[in-house]
mmCIF file of C-alpha atoms and ligand atoms in Angstrom:
data_model
loop_
_atom_site.group_PDB
_atom_site.id
_atom_site.type_symbol
_atom_site.label_atom_id
_atom_site.label_comp_id
_atom_site.label_asym_id
_atom_site.label_seq_id
_atom_site.Cartn_x
_atom_site.Cartn_y
_atom_site.Cartn_z
ATOM 1 C CA MET R 1133 4.119 4.837 19.305
ATOM 2 C CA SER R 1134 4.684 1.182 18.611
ATOM 3 C CA VAL R 1135 5.887 -1.032 15.793
ATOM 4 C CA MET R 1136 3.214 -3.424 14.546
ATOM 5 C CA LYS R 1137 3.674 -6.922 13.120
ATOM 6 C CA ILE R 1138 3.406 -7.149 9.322
ATOM 7 C CA LEU R 1139 1.473 -10.059 7.771
ATOM 8 C CA THR R 1140 3.255 -11.903 4.948
ATOM 9 C CA PHE R 1141 1.990 -13.694 1.856
ATOM 10 C CA PRO R 1142 0.246 -16.195 1.745
ATOM 11 C CA ASP R 1143 -1.474 -15.211 5.033
ATOM 12 C CA PRO R 1144 -5.212 -15.300 4.180
ATOM 13 C CA ARG R 1145 -5.859 -12.177 6.288
ATOM 14 C CA LEU R 1146 -4.123 -10.162 3.529
ATOM 15 C CA ARG R 1147 -7.160 -11.007 1.358
ATOM 16 C CA THR R 1148 -9.597 -9.070 3.577
ATOM 17 C CA VAL R 1149 -11.378 -6.099 1.955
ATOM 18 C CA ALA R 1150 -10.975 -3.068 4.248
ATOM 19 C CA ALA R 1151 -13.956 -1.056 5.512
ATOM 20 C CA PRO R 1152 -14.283 2.738 5.089
ATOM 21 C CA VAL R 1153 -13.222 4.942 8.015
ATOM 22 C CA GLU R 1154 -16.174 6.775 9.534
ATOM 23 C CA LYS R 1155 -14.756 8.140 12.798
ATOM 24 C CA PHE R 1156 -11.928 10.669 12.604
ATOM 25 C CA ASP R 1157 -10.875 10.359 16.231
ATOM 26 C CA LYS R 1158 -7.774 9.947 18.403
ATOM 27 C CA SER R 1159 -7.568 6.222 17.792
ATOM 28 C CA LEU R 1160 -7.304 6.847 14.036
ATOM 29 C CA LYS R 1161 -4.398 9.241 14.669
ATOM 30 C CA LYS R 1162 -2.737 6.617 16.915
ATOM 31 C CA LEU R 1163 -3.153 3.953 14.200
ATOM 32 C CA THR R 1164 -1.469 6.175 11.581
ATOM 33 C CA ASP R 1165 1.387 7.040 14.010
ATOM 34 C CA ASP R 1166 1.984 3.340 14.693
ATOM 35 C CA MET R 1167 1.775 2.510 10.980
ATOM 36 C CA LEU R 1168 4.320 5.245 10.160
ATOM 37 C CA GLU R 1169 6.683 3.946 12.844
ATOM 38 C CA THR R 1170 6.263 0.409 11.456
ATOM 39 C CA MET R 1171 6.879 1.590 7.867
ATOM 40 C CA TYR R 1172 10.017 3.560 8.857
ATOM 41 C CA SER R 1173 11.389 0.669 10.943
ATOM 42 C CA GLU R 1174 11.123 -1.615 7.879
ATOM 43 C CA ASN R 1175 12.463 1.048 5.448
ATOM 44 C CA GLY R 1176 9.245 0.901 3.426
ATOM 45 C CA ILE R 1177 7.887 3.764 1.333
ATOM 46 C CA GLY R 1178 4.243 2.911 2.065
ATOM 47 C CA LEU R 1179 2.049 0.747 4.277
ATOM 48 C CA ALA R 1180 -1.636 -0.196 4.140
ATOM 49 C CA ALA R 1181 -3.563 -0.984 7.347
ATOM 50 C CA THR R 1182 -4.400 -4.426 5.906
ATOM 51 C CA GLN R 1183 -0.713 -5.357 6.259
ATOM 52 C CA VAL R 1184 -0.853 -4.821 10.035
ATOM 53 C CA ASN R 1185 -4.146 -6.748 10.277
ATOM 54 C CA VAL R 1186 -6.344 -3.659 10.678
ATOM 55 C CA HIS R 1187 -9.054 -3.818 8.039
ATOM 56 C CA LYS R 1188 -9.789 -0.112 7.595
ATOM 57 C CA ARG R 1189 -9.126 2.085 4.559
ATOM 58 C CA VAL R 1190 -5.950 3.731 5.859
ATOM 59 C CA ILE R 1191 -2.593 4.193 4.089
ATOM 60 C CA VAL R 1192 0.649 5.861 5.189
ATOM 61 C CA MET R 1193 3.505 6.791 2.887
ATOM 62 C CA ASP R 1194 6.841 8.575 2.663
ATOM 63 C CA ILE R 1195 8.493 8.652 -0.742
ATOM 64 C CA SER R 1196 11.045 11.359 0.140
ATOM 65 C CA GLU R 1197 14.798 10.608 0.056
ATOM 66 C CA GLU R 1198 15.252 12.138 3.507
ATOM 67 C CA ARG R 1199 12.355 10.089 4.977
ATOM 68 C CA ASN R 1200 10.900 13.159 6.603
ATOM 69 C CA GLU R 1201 7.662 13.659 4.641
ATOM 70 C CA PRO R 1202 5.079 11.368 6.217
ATOM 71 C CA ARG R 1203 1.724 11.295 4.423
ATOM 72 C CA VAL R 1204 -1.595 9.832 5.507
ATOM 73 C CA PHE R 1205 -4.438 8.876 3.155
ATOM 74 C CA ILE R 1206 -7.825 7.949 4.633
ATOM 75 C CA ASN R 1207 -10.492 6.368 2.370
ATOM 76 C CA PRO R 1208 -8.326 6.789 -0.765
ATOM 77 C CA GLU R 1209 -9.823 6.207 -4.210
ATOM 78 C CA PHE R 1210 -8.466 6.689 -7.687
ATOM 79 C CA GLU R 1211 -9.836 7.049 -11.151
ATOM 80 C CA ILE R 1212 -7.760 6.228 -14.226
ATOM 81 C CA LYS R 1213 -7.572 9.415 -16.321
ATOM 82 C CA SER R 1214 -6.151 7.602 -19.299
ATOM 83 C CA ASN R 1215 -5.134 4.023 -19.981
ATOM 84 C CA LYS R 1216 -2.838 5.176 -22.776
ATOM 85 C CA SER R 1217 0.052 6.038 -20.526
ATOM 86 C CA LEU R 1218 1.480 3.063 -18.624
ATOM 87 C CA TYR R 1219 4.455 2.888 -16.317
ATOM 88 C CA THR R 1220 6.536 -0.186 -15.451
ATOM 89 C CA PHE R 1221 8.284 -0.193 -12.113
ATOM 90 C CA SER R 1222 10.161 -2.808 -10.104
ATOM 91 C CA GLU R 1223 7.906 -3.132 -7.041
ATOM 92 C CA GLY R 1224 8.656 -4.541 -3.641
ATOM 93 C CA CYS R 1225 6.233 -5.304 -0.796
ATOM 94 C CA LEU R 1226 6.818 -5.657 2.943
ATOM 95 C CA SER R 1227 4.265 -8.497 2.837
ATOM 96 C CA VAL R 1228 6.249 -10.300 0.109
ATOM 97 C CA PRO R 1229 9.746 -9.857 1.584
ATOM 98 C CA GLY R 1230 12.778 -10.479 -0.589
ATOM 99 C CA PHE R 1231 11.077 -10.226 -3.994
ATOM 100 C CA ASN R 1232 11.057 -7.409 -6.527
ATOM 101 C CA GLU R 1233 8.915 -7.734 -9.628
ATOM 102 C CA GLU R 1234 8.223 -5.452 -12.574
ATOM 103 C CA ILE R 1235 4.587 -4.384 -12.653
ATOM 104 C CA THR R 1236 2.891 -2.177 -15.236
ATOM 105 C CA ARG R 1237 0.168 0.236 -14.110
ATOM 106 C CA PRO R 1238 -1.614 3.281 -15.531
ATOM 107 C CA ASP R 1239 0.281 6.437 -14.577
ATOM 108 C CA GLN R 1240 -2.344 9.117 -15.097
ATOM 109 C CA ILE R 1241 -4.791 8.977 -12.237
ATOM 110 C CA ILE R 1242 -7.004 11.274 -10.222
ATOM 111 C CA LEU R 1243 -6.617 10.583 -6.517
ATOM 112 C CA LYS R 1244 -9.231 11.446 -3.883
ATOM 113 C CA TRP R 1245 -8.820 10.896 -0.142
ATOM 114 C CA GLN R 1246 -9.485 12.332 3.298
ATOM 115 C CA ASN R 1247 -7.008 13.612 5.874
ATOM 116 C CA LEU R 1248 -7.054 12.881 9.627
ATOM 117 C CA ASP R 1249 -9.588 15.695 10.121
ATOM 118 C CA GLY R 1250 -11.954 14.172 7.573
ATOM 119 C CA ASP R 1251 -11.376 16.931 4.983
ATOM 120 C CA ASN R 1252 -11.783 15.848 1.350
ATOM 121 C CA LEU R 1253 -8.679 16.243 -0.832
ATOM 122 C CA GLU R 1254 -7.909 15.620 -4.496
ATOM 123 C CA ASP R 1255 -4.712 15.493 -6.556
ATOM 124 C CA GLU R 1256 -3.264 14.244 -9.840
ATOM 125 C CA PRO R 1257 -0.068 12.580 -8.619
ATOM 126 C CA GLU R 1258 3.049 11.855 -10.636
ATOM 127 C CA GLY R 1259 5.854 9.296 -10.644
ATOM 128 C CA LEU R 1260 6.494 7.085 -7.646
ATOM 129 C CA LEU R 1261 3.457 8.358 -5.730
ATOM 130 C CA THR R 1262 1.197 7.099 -8.542
ATOM 131 C CA VAL R 1263 2.754 3.618 -8.373
ATOM 132 C CA CYS R 1264 2.783 3.458 -4.591
ATOM 133 C CA ILE R 1265 -0.802 4.642 -4.073
ATOM 134 C CA GLN R 1266 -2.115 2.000 -6.496
ATOM 135 C CA HIS R 1267 -0.016 -0.670 -4.730
ATOM 136 C CA GLU R 1268 -1.463 0.416 -1.361
ATOM 137 C CA ILE R 1269 -5.087 0.685 -2.536
ATOM 138 C CA ASP R 1270 -4.689 -2.866 -3.909
ATOM 139 C CA HIS R 1271 -3.860 -3.996 -0.335
ATOM 140 C CA LEU R 1272 -7.113 -2.419 0.916
ATOM 141 C CA GLU R 1273 -8.954 -4.534 -1.685
ATOM 142 C CA GLY R 1274 -7.148 -7.709 -0.556
ATOM 143 C CA LYS R 1275 -4.988 -7.683 -3.666
ATOM 144 C CA LEU R 1276 -1.228 -8.261 -3.713
ATOM 145 C CA MET R 1277 1.617 -7.555 -6.115
ATOM 146 C CA VAL R 1278 1.964 -11.322 -6.747
ATOM 147 C CA ASP R 1279 -1.533 -11.328 -8.307
ATOM 148 C CA TYR R 1280 -0.055 -9.525 -11.346
ATOM 149 C CA LEU R 1281 2.454 -12.347 -11.937
ATOM 150 C CA SER R 1282 2.036 -15.710 -13.672
ATOM 151 C CA THR R 1283 0.731 -18.624 -11.582
ATOM 152 C CA LEU R 1284 4.149 -20.233 -11.918
ATOM 153 C CA LYS R 1285 5.973 -17.214 -10.483
ATOM 154 C CA ARG R 1286 3.384 -16.751 -7.725
ATOM 155 C CA ASP R 1287 3.654 -20.424 -6.688
ATOM 156 C CA ARG R 1288 7.451 -20.194 -6.580
ATOM 157 C CA ILE R 1289 7.273 -17.133 -4.314
ATOM 158 C CA ARG R 1290 4.704 -18.865 -2.080
ATOM 159 C CA ASN R 1291 6.922 -21.959 -1.753
ATOM 160 C CA LYS R 1292 9.992 -19.897 -0.909
ATOM 161 C CA LEU R 1293 8.152 -17.820 1.709
ATOM 162 C CA ASN R 1294 6.558 -20.935 3.241
ATOM 163 C CA LYS R 1295 10.002 -22.511 3.635
ATOM 164 C CA ARG R 1296 11.463 -19.408 5.272
ATOM 165 C CA ILE R 1297 10.206 -20.115 8.802
HETATM 166 O O1 GNR Q 72 8.431 -0.255 0.540
HETATM 167 C C1 GNR Q 72 7.818 -0.450 -0.500
HETATM 168 N N1 GNR Q 72 8.401 -0.149 -1.697
HETATM 169 C C2 GNR Q 72 7.725 -0.147 -2.898
HETATM 170 C C3 GNR Q 72 8.464 -0.088 -4.072
HETATM 171 C C4 GNR Q 72 7.833 -0.048 -5.281
HETATM 172 C C5 GNR Q 72 6.463 -0.061 -5.357
HETATM 173 C C6 GNR Q 72 5.702 -0.139 -4.209
HETATM 174 C C7 GNR Q 72 6.330 -0.178 -2.995
HETATM 175 S S1 GNR Q 72 5.380 -0.232 -1.532
HETATM 176 C C8 GNR Q 72 6.472 -1.051 -0.464
HETATM 177 C C9 GNR Q 72 5.901 -1.117 0.938
HETATM 178 C C10 GNR Q 72 4.637 -1.951 0.922
HETATM 179 O O2 GNR Q 72 4.614 -3.153 0.906
HETATM 180 N N2 GNR Q 72 3.512 -1.306 0.876
HETATM 181 O O3 GNR Q 72 2.351 -1.981 0.816
HETATM 182 NI NI1 NI Q 73 2.801 -3.840 -0.186
#
């Protein structure tokens, strides 16, 4: 396994729309192992392939306290069950390091995805998983947490991150 380099905002490669996975082979398993190692090494709760410059529809996640429940979502999609119930959460992003921002999202969704064998799965998640999966699917669409903020806030974050190096 190996730790991969994470792209940071405003790297234009984070704006790439990821392509669906068609081959459920060994190299897909290796990618998810490397992504999990990368996520754990950065203490993240999720990681989208886009963030490691692989433009395929692959997400890894572990929202457990003990950090021993790795999950893999291939070709994930969600449908909003109801827009009536919204949830505001202070989100962080490994591609926007050092910033936490409150973001409001629908919290009743139907989630569909495939596992590493290509089996189709479906669930109605709750709580943190609902927030995290929407955050990660945004990455696969080239969308970032900062896109939910005002232009002023986004520009401030961009300036600070540009000055960092
Ligand atoms: O580690 C992460 N924490 C987090 C907290 C609240 C909402 C979403 C997240 S995902 C983030 C890791 C990351 O950047 N995934 O893309
Ligand atoms: Ni993120």
